[in-house]
Short mmCIF file of C-alpha atoms in Angstrom, two decimals:
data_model
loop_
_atom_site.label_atom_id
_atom_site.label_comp_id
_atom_site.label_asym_id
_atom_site.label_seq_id
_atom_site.Cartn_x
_atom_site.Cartn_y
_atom_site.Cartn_z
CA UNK A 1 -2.45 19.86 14.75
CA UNK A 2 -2.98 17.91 11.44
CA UNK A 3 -5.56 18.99 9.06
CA UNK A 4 -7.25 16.73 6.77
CA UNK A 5 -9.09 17.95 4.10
CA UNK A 6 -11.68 15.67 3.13
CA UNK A 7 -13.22 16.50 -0.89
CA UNK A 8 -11.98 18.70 -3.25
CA UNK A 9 -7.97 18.44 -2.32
CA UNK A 10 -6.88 21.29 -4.23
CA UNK A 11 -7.64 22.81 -0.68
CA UNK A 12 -4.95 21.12 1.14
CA UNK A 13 -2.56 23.27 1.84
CA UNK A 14 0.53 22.79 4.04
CA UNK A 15 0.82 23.83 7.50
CA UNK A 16 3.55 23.80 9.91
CA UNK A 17 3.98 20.48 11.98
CA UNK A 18 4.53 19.52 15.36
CA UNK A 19 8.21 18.32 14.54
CA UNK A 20 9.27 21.49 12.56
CA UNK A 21 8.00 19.55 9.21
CA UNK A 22 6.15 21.54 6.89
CA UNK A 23 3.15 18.87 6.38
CA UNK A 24 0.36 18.78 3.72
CA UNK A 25 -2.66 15.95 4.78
CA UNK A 26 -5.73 15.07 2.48
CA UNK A 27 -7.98 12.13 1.92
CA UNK A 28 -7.67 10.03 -1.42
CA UNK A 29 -7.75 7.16 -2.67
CA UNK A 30 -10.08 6.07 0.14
CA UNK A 31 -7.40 7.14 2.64
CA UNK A 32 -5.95 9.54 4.69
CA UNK A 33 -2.34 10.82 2.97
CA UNK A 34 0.22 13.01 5.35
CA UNK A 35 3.41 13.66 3.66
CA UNK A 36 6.21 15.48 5.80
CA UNK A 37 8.87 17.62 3.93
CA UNK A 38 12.20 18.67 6.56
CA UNK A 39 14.12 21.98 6.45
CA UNK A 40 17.67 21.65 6.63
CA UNK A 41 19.74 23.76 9.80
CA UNK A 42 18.57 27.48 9.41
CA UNK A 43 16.40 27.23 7.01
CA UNK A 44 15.41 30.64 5.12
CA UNK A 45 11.63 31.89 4.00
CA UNK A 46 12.60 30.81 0.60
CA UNK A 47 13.40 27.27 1.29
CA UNK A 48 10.34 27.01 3.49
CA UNK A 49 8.41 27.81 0.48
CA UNK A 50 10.39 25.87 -1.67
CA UNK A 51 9.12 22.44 0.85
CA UNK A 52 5.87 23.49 0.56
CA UNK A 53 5.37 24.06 -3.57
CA UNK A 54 7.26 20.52 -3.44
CA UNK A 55 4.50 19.15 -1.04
CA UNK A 56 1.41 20.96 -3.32
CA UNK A 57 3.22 19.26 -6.24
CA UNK A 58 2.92 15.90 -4.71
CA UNK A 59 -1.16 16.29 -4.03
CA UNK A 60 -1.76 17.30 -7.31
CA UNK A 61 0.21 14.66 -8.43
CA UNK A 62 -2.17 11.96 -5.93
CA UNK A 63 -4.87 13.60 -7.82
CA UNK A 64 -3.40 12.96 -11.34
CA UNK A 65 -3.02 9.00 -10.15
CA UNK A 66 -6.93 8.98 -8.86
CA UNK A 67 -8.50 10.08 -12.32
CA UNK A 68 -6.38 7.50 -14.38
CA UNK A 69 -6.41 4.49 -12.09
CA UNK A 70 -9.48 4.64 -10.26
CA UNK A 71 -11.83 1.83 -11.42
CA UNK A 72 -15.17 3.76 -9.98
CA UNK A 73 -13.77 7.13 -12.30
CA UNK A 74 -15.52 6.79 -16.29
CA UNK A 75 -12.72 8.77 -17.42
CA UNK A 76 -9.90 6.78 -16.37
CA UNK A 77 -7.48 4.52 -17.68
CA UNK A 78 -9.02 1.64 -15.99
CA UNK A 79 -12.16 2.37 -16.47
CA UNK A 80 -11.92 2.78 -20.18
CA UNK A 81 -10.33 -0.11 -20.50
CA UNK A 82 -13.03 -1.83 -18.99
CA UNK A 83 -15.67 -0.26 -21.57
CA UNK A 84 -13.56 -0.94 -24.45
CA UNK A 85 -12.82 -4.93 -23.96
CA UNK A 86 -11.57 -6.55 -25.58
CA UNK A 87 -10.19 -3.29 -27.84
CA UNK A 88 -7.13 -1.43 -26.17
CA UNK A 89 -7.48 1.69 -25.31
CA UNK A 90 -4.61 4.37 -25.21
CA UNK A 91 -3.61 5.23 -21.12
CA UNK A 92 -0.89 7.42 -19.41
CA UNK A 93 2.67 5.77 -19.50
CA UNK A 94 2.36 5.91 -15.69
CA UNK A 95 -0.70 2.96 -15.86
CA UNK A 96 1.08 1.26 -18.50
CA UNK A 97 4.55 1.10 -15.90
CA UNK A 98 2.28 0.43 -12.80
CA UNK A 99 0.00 -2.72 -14.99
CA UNK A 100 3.29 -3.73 -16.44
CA UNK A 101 5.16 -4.08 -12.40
CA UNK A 102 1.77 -5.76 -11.54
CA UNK A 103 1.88 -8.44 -13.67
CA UNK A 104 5.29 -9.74 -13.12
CA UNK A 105 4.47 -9.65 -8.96
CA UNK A 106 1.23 -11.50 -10.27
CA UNK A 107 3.52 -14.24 -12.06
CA UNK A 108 6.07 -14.59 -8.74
CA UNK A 109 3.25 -15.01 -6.39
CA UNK A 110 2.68 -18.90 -6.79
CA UNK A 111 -1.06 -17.96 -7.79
CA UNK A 112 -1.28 -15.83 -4.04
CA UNK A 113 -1.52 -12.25 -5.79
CA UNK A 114 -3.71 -11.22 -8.84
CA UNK A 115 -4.94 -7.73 -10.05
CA UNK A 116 -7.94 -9.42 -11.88
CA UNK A 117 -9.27 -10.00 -8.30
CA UNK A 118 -12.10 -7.37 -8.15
CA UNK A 119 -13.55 -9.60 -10.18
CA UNK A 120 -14.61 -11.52 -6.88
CA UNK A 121 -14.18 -8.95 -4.49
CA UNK A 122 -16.77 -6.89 -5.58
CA UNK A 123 -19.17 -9.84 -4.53
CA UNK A 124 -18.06 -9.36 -1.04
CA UNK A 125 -19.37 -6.43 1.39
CA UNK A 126 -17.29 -6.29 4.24
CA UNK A 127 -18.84 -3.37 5.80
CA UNK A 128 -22.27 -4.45 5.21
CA UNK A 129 -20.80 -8.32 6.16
CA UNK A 130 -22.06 -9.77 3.23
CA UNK A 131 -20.79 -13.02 1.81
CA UNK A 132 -20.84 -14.28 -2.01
CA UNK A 133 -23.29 -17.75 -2.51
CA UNK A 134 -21.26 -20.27 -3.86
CA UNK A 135 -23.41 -19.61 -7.50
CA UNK A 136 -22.27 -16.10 -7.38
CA UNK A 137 -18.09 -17.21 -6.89
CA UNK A 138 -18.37 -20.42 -8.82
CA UNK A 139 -19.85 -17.86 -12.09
CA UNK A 140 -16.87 -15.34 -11.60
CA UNK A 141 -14.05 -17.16 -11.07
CA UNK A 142 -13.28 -18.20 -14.59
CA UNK A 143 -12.92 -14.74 -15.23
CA UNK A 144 -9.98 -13.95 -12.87
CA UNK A 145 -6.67 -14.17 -14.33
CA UNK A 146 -3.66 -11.44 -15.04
CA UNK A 147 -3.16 -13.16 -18.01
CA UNK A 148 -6.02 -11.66 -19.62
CA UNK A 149 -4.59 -7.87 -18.81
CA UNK A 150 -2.34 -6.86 -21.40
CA UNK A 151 0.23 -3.89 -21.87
CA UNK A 152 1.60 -2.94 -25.49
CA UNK A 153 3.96 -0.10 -24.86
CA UNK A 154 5.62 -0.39 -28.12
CA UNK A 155 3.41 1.88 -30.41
CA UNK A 156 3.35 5.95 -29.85
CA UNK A 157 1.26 5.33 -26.85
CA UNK A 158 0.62 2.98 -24.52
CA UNK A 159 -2.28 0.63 -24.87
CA UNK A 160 -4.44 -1.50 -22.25
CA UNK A 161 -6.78 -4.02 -23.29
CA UNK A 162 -8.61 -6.80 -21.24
CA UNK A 163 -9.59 -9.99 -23.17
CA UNK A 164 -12.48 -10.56 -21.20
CA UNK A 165 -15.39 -8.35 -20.50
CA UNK A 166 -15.98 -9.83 -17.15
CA UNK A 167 -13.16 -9.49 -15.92
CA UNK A 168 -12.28 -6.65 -13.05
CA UNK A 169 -8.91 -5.47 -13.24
CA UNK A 170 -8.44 -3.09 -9.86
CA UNK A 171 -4.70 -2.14 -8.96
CA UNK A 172 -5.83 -1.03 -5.22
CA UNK A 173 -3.59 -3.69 -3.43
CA UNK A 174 -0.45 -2.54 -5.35
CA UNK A 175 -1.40 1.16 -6.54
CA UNK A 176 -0.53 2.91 -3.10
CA UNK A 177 3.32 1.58 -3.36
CA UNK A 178 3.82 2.70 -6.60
CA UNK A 179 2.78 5.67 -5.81
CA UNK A 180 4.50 6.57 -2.85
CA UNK A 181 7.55 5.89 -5.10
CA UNK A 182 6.46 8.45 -7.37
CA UNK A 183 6.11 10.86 -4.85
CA UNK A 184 9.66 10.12 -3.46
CA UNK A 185 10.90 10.46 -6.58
CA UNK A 186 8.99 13.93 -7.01
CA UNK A 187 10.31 15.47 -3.52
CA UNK A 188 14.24 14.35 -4.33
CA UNK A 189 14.02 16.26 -7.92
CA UNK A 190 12.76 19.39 -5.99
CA UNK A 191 15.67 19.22 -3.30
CA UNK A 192 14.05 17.59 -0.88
CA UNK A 193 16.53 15.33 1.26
CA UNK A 194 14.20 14.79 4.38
CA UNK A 195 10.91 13.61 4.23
CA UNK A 196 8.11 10.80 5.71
CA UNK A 197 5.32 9.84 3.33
CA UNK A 198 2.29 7.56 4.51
CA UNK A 199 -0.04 6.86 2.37
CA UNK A 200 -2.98 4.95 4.48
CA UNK A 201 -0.19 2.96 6.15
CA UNK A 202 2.37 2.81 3.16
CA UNK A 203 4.79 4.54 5.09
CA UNK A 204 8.23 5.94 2.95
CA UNK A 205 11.39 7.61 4.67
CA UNK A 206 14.42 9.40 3.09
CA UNK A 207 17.24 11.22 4.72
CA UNK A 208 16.47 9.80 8.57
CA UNK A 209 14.89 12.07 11.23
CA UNK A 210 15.82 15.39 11.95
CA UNK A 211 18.33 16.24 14.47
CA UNK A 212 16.82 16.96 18.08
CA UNK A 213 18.96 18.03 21.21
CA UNK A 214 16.52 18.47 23.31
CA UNK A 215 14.60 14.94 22.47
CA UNK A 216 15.51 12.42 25.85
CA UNK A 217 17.76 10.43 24.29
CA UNK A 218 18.95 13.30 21.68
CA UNK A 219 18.42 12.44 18.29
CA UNK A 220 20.99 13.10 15.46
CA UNK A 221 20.10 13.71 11.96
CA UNK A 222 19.57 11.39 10.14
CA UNK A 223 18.82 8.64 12.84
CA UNK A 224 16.86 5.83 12.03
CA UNK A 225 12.91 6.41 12.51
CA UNK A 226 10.89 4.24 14.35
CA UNK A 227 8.01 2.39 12.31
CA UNK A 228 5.66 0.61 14.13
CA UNK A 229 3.78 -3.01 13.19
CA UNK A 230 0.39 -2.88 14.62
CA UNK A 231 -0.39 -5.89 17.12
CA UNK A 232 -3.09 -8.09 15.24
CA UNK A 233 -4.84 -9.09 18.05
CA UNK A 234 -5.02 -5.50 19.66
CA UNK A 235 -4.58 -3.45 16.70
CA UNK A 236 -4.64 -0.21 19.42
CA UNK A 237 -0.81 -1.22 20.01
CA UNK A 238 2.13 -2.35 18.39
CA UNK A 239 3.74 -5.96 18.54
CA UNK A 240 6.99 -4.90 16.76
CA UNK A 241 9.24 -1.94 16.15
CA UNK A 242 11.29 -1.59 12.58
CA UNK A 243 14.33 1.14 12.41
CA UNK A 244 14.43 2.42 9.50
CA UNK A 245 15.91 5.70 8.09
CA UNK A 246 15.73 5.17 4.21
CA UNK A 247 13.17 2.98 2.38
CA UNK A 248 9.48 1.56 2.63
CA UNK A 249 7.35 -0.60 5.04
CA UNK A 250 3.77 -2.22 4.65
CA UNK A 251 1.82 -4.40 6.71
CA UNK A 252 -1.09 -6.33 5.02
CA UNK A 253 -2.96 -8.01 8.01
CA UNK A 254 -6.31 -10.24 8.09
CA UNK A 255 -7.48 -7.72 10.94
CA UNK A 256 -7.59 -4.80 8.62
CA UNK A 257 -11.19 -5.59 7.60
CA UNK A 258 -12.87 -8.41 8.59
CA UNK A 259 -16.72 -9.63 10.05
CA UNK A 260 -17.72 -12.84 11.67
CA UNK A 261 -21.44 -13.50 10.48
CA UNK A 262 -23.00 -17.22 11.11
CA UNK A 263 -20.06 -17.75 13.87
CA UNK A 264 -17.49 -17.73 11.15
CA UNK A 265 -14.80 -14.94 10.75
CA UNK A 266 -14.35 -13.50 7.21
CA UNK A 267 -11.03 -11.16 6.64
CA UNK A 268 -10.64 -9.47 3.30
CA UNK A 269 -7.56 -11.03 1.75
CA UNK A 270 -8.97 -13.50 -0.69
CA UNK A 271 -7.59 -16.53 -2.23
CA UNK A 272 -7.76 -16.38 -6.15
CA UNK A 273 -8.11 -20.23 -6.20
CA UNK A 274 -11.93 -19.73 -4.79
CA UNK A 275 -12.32 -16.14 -4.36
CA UNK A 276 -12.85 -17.07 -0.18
CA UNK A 277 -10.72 -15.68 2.63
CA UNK A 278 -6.98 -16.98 2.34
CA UNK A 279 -6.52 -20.23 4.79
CA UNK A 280 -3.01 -18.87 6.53
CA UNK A 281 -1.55 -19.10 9.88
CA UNK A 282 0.00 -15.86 9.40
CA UNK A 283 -2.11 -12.92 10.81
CA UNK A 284 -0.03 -10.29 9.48
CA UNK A 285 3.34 -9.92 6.90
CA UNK A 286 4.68 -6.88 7.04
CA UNK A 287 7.60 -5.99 4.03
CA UNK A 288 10.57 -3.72 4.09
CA UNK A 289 11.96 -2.55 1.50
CA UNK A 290 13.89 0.38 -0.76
CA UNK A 291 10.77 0.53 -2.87
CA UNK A 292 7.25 0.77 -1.69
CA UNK A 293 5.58 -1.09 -4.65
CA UNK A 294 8.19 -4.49 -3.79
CA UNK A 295 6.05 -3.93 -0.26
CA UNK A 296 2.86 -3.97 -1.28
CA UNK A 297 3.53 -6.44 -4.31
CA UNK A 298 5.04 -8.99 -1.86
CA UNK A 299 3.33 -8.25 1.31
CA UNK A 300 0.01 -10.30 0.55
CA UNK A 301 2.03 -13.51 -1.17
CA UNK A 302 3.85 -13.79 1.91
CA UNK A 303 0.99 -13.30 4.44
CA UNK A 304 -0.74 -16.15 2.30
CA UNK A 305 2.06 -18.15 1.84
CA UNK A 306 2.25 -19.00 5.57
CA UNK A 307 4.77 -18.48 8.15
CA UNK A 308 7.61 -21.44 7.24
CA UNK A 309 6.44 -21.08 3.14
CA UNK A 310 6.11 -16.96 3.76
CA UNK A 311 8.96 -16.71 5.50
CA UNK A 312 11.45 -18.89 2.79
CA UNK A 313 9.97 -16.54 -0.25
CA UNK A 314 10.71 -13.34 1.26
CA UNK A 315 14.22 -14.83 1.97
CA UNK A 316 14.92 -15.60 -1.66
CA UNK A 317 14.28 -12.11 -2.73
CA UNK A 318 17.13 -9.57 -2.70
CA UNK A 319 16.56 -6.37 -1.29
CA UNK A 320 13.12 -7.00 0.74
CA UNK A 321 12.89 -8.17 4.40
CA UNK A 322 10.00 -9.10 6.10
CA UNK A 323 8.46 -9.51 9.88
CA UNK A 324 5.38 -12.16 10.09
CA UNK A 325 2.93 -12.20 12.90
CA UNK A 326 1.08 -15.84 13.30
CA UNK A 327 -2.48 -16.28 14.60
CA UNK A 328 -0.85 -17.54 17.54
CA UNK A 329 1.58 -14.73 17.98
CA UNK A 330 4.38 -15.91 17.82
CA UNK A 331 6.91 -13.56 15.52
CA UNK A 332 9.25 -14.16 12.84
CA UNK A 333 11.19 -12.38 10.77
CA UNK A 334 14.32 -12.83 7.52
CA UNK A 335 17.87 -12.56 9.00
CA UNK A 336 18.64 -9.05 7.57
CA UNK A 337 16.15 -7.19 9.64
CA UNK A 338 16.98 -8.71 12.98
CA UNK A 339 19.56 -5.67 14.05
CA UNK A 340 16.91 -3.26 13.11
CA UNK A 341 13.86 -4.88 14.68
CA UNK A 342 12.29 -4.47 18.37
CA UNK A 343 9.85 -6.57 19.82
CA UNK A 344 6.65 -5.43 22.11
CA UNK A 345 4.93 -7.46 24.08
CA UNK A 346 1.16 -8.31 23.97
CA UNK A 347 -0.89 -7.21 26.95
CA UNK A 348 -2.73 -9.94 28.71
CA UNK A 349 -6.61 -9.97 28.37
CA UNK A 350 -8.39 -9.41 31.32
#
């Protein structure tokens, strides 16, 4: 049975999972985070608690990430940042490494990907279904650009400054990636060889699944997991199946939030050109890769790039793979995940 804890998440605590996993599950960073840490073959009381300091590491380590990157915190880096502009201000080496990764995805998006884009999106309400006059984007637009985010990690510190007061810097579409990394990096220093991580749909795997006899087939360690690419046109099923037993996949798809108002349909992923809903025939790019941040820092360039465009950029990048869903659903995918990739069908509408 999982337990979220919703709050305060110095509460979380782990539990024992379904699968034998010892399992720690909290809400942050306006999502729902379930990290899974394996025992090896007879695994003692120690080692057991050994997984679960490891897993009470990790949340305190999600909170340490919330107070210095969250936008909506005072305290934090970004926020601080915000106050001071133009003036740096001094911020963890962990912001400085995550702005830093940022802006080079920024610069090898062909103008698809920007982390000055809250600058618009706060305009939009997508739960409330409101949409920005053409005043309102026409007014902020001049002040969305990367290039006005800069990093100077060569003093004692690291400093962030913004050039222009206006301007929103928000990491959300990248910050979940990086991470997930962390935390990967955080469980194999503490001896963990086995463990899932999904961060609100960043999902991370090392070591493969744990060995099951009785499963139907039996399942050896280490064998592949199965991920699963939600169907964009009924996200309540999937329309693909990745195998994966080490490494990172992330979907970004237009049906993750989205509201039709005035018989027009408004998704969420916004084009930095005119701060309105990306025109793309691709309805969902999902990314896998060794490293969750190249996932989320390629996943909405490629969705926006379109399928034939998409599909030629994530080709020309070593090390990533990806699987796009059109509008019409049809399904594509790079050459090097073909082996590893299962297709489901989509259930006729009645």
């Amino acid at each position: 049975m999982q337990r979220y804890v919703y709050g305060d998440i110095e509460a979380a605590e782990p539990y024992e999972g379904e699968d034998g996993s010892r399992v720690i599950s909290f809400f942050i960073f306006n999502t729902e985070v379930h990290l899974h840490a394996y025992p090896g073959d007879g695994a003692t009381a120690d080692e057991f608690s050994q997984l679960d300091e490891a897993l009470k590491a990790c949340r305190d380590r999600c909170q340490f990430f919330e107070e210095r990157l969250s936008r909506m915190r005072e305290t934090s880096d970004i926020a601080r940042a915000h106050a001071a502009s133009p003036r740096p201000v001094r911020v963890a080496p962990e912001t400085a490494e995550l702005i830093c990764a940022s802006i080079g995805y920024c610069e090898r998006s062909r103008g698809c990907f920007d982390i000055t884009m809250g600058t618009v999106t706060r305009l939009w309400d997508f739960h409330a279904g409101v949409v920005p006059s053409k005043l309102a984007l026409f007014r902020a637009l001049p002040h969305v650009g990367y290039e006005k985010i800069h990093v100077d990690a060569g003093g004692p510190a690291p400093q962030l400054s913004i050039d222009d007061a206006e301007t929103v810097l928000d990491v959300g579409g990248i910050a979940k990636g990086y991470i997930a990394d962390d935390l990967a990096g955080l469980l194999e220093r503490a001896g963990v060889v086995r463990f899932a991580i999904n961060l609100g749909g960043n999902v991370l795997v090392r070591g493969g699944r744990p060995g099951d006899a009785g499963a139907s087939p039996a399942v050896r360690a280490g064998d592949a997991w199965s991920v699963g690419i939600v169907n964009p046109r009924d996200p309540a099923h999937m329309r693909a199946i990745v195998r994966i037993a080490d490494g990172s996949v992330v979907t970004s798809g237009l049906h993750e939030r989205r509201f039709t108002k005035g018989g027009v349909t408004y998704h969420h992923i916004l084009s930095p050109a005119d701060g309105m809903p990306a025109r793309t025939d691709v309805a969902s790019a999902t990314i896998i890769a060794p490293r969750s941040i190249d996932c989320d820092g390629y996943s909405t360039t490629v969705l926006m790039l379109g399928m034939e465009e998409g599909l030629a950029f994530a080709e020309g990048i070593d090390g990533i793979e990806a699987v796009l869903i059109s509008s019409s659903d049809e399904v594509r995918w790079t050459e090097g995940i073909g082996e590893r990739l299962s297709l489901v069908p989509t259930l006729p509408r009645w």
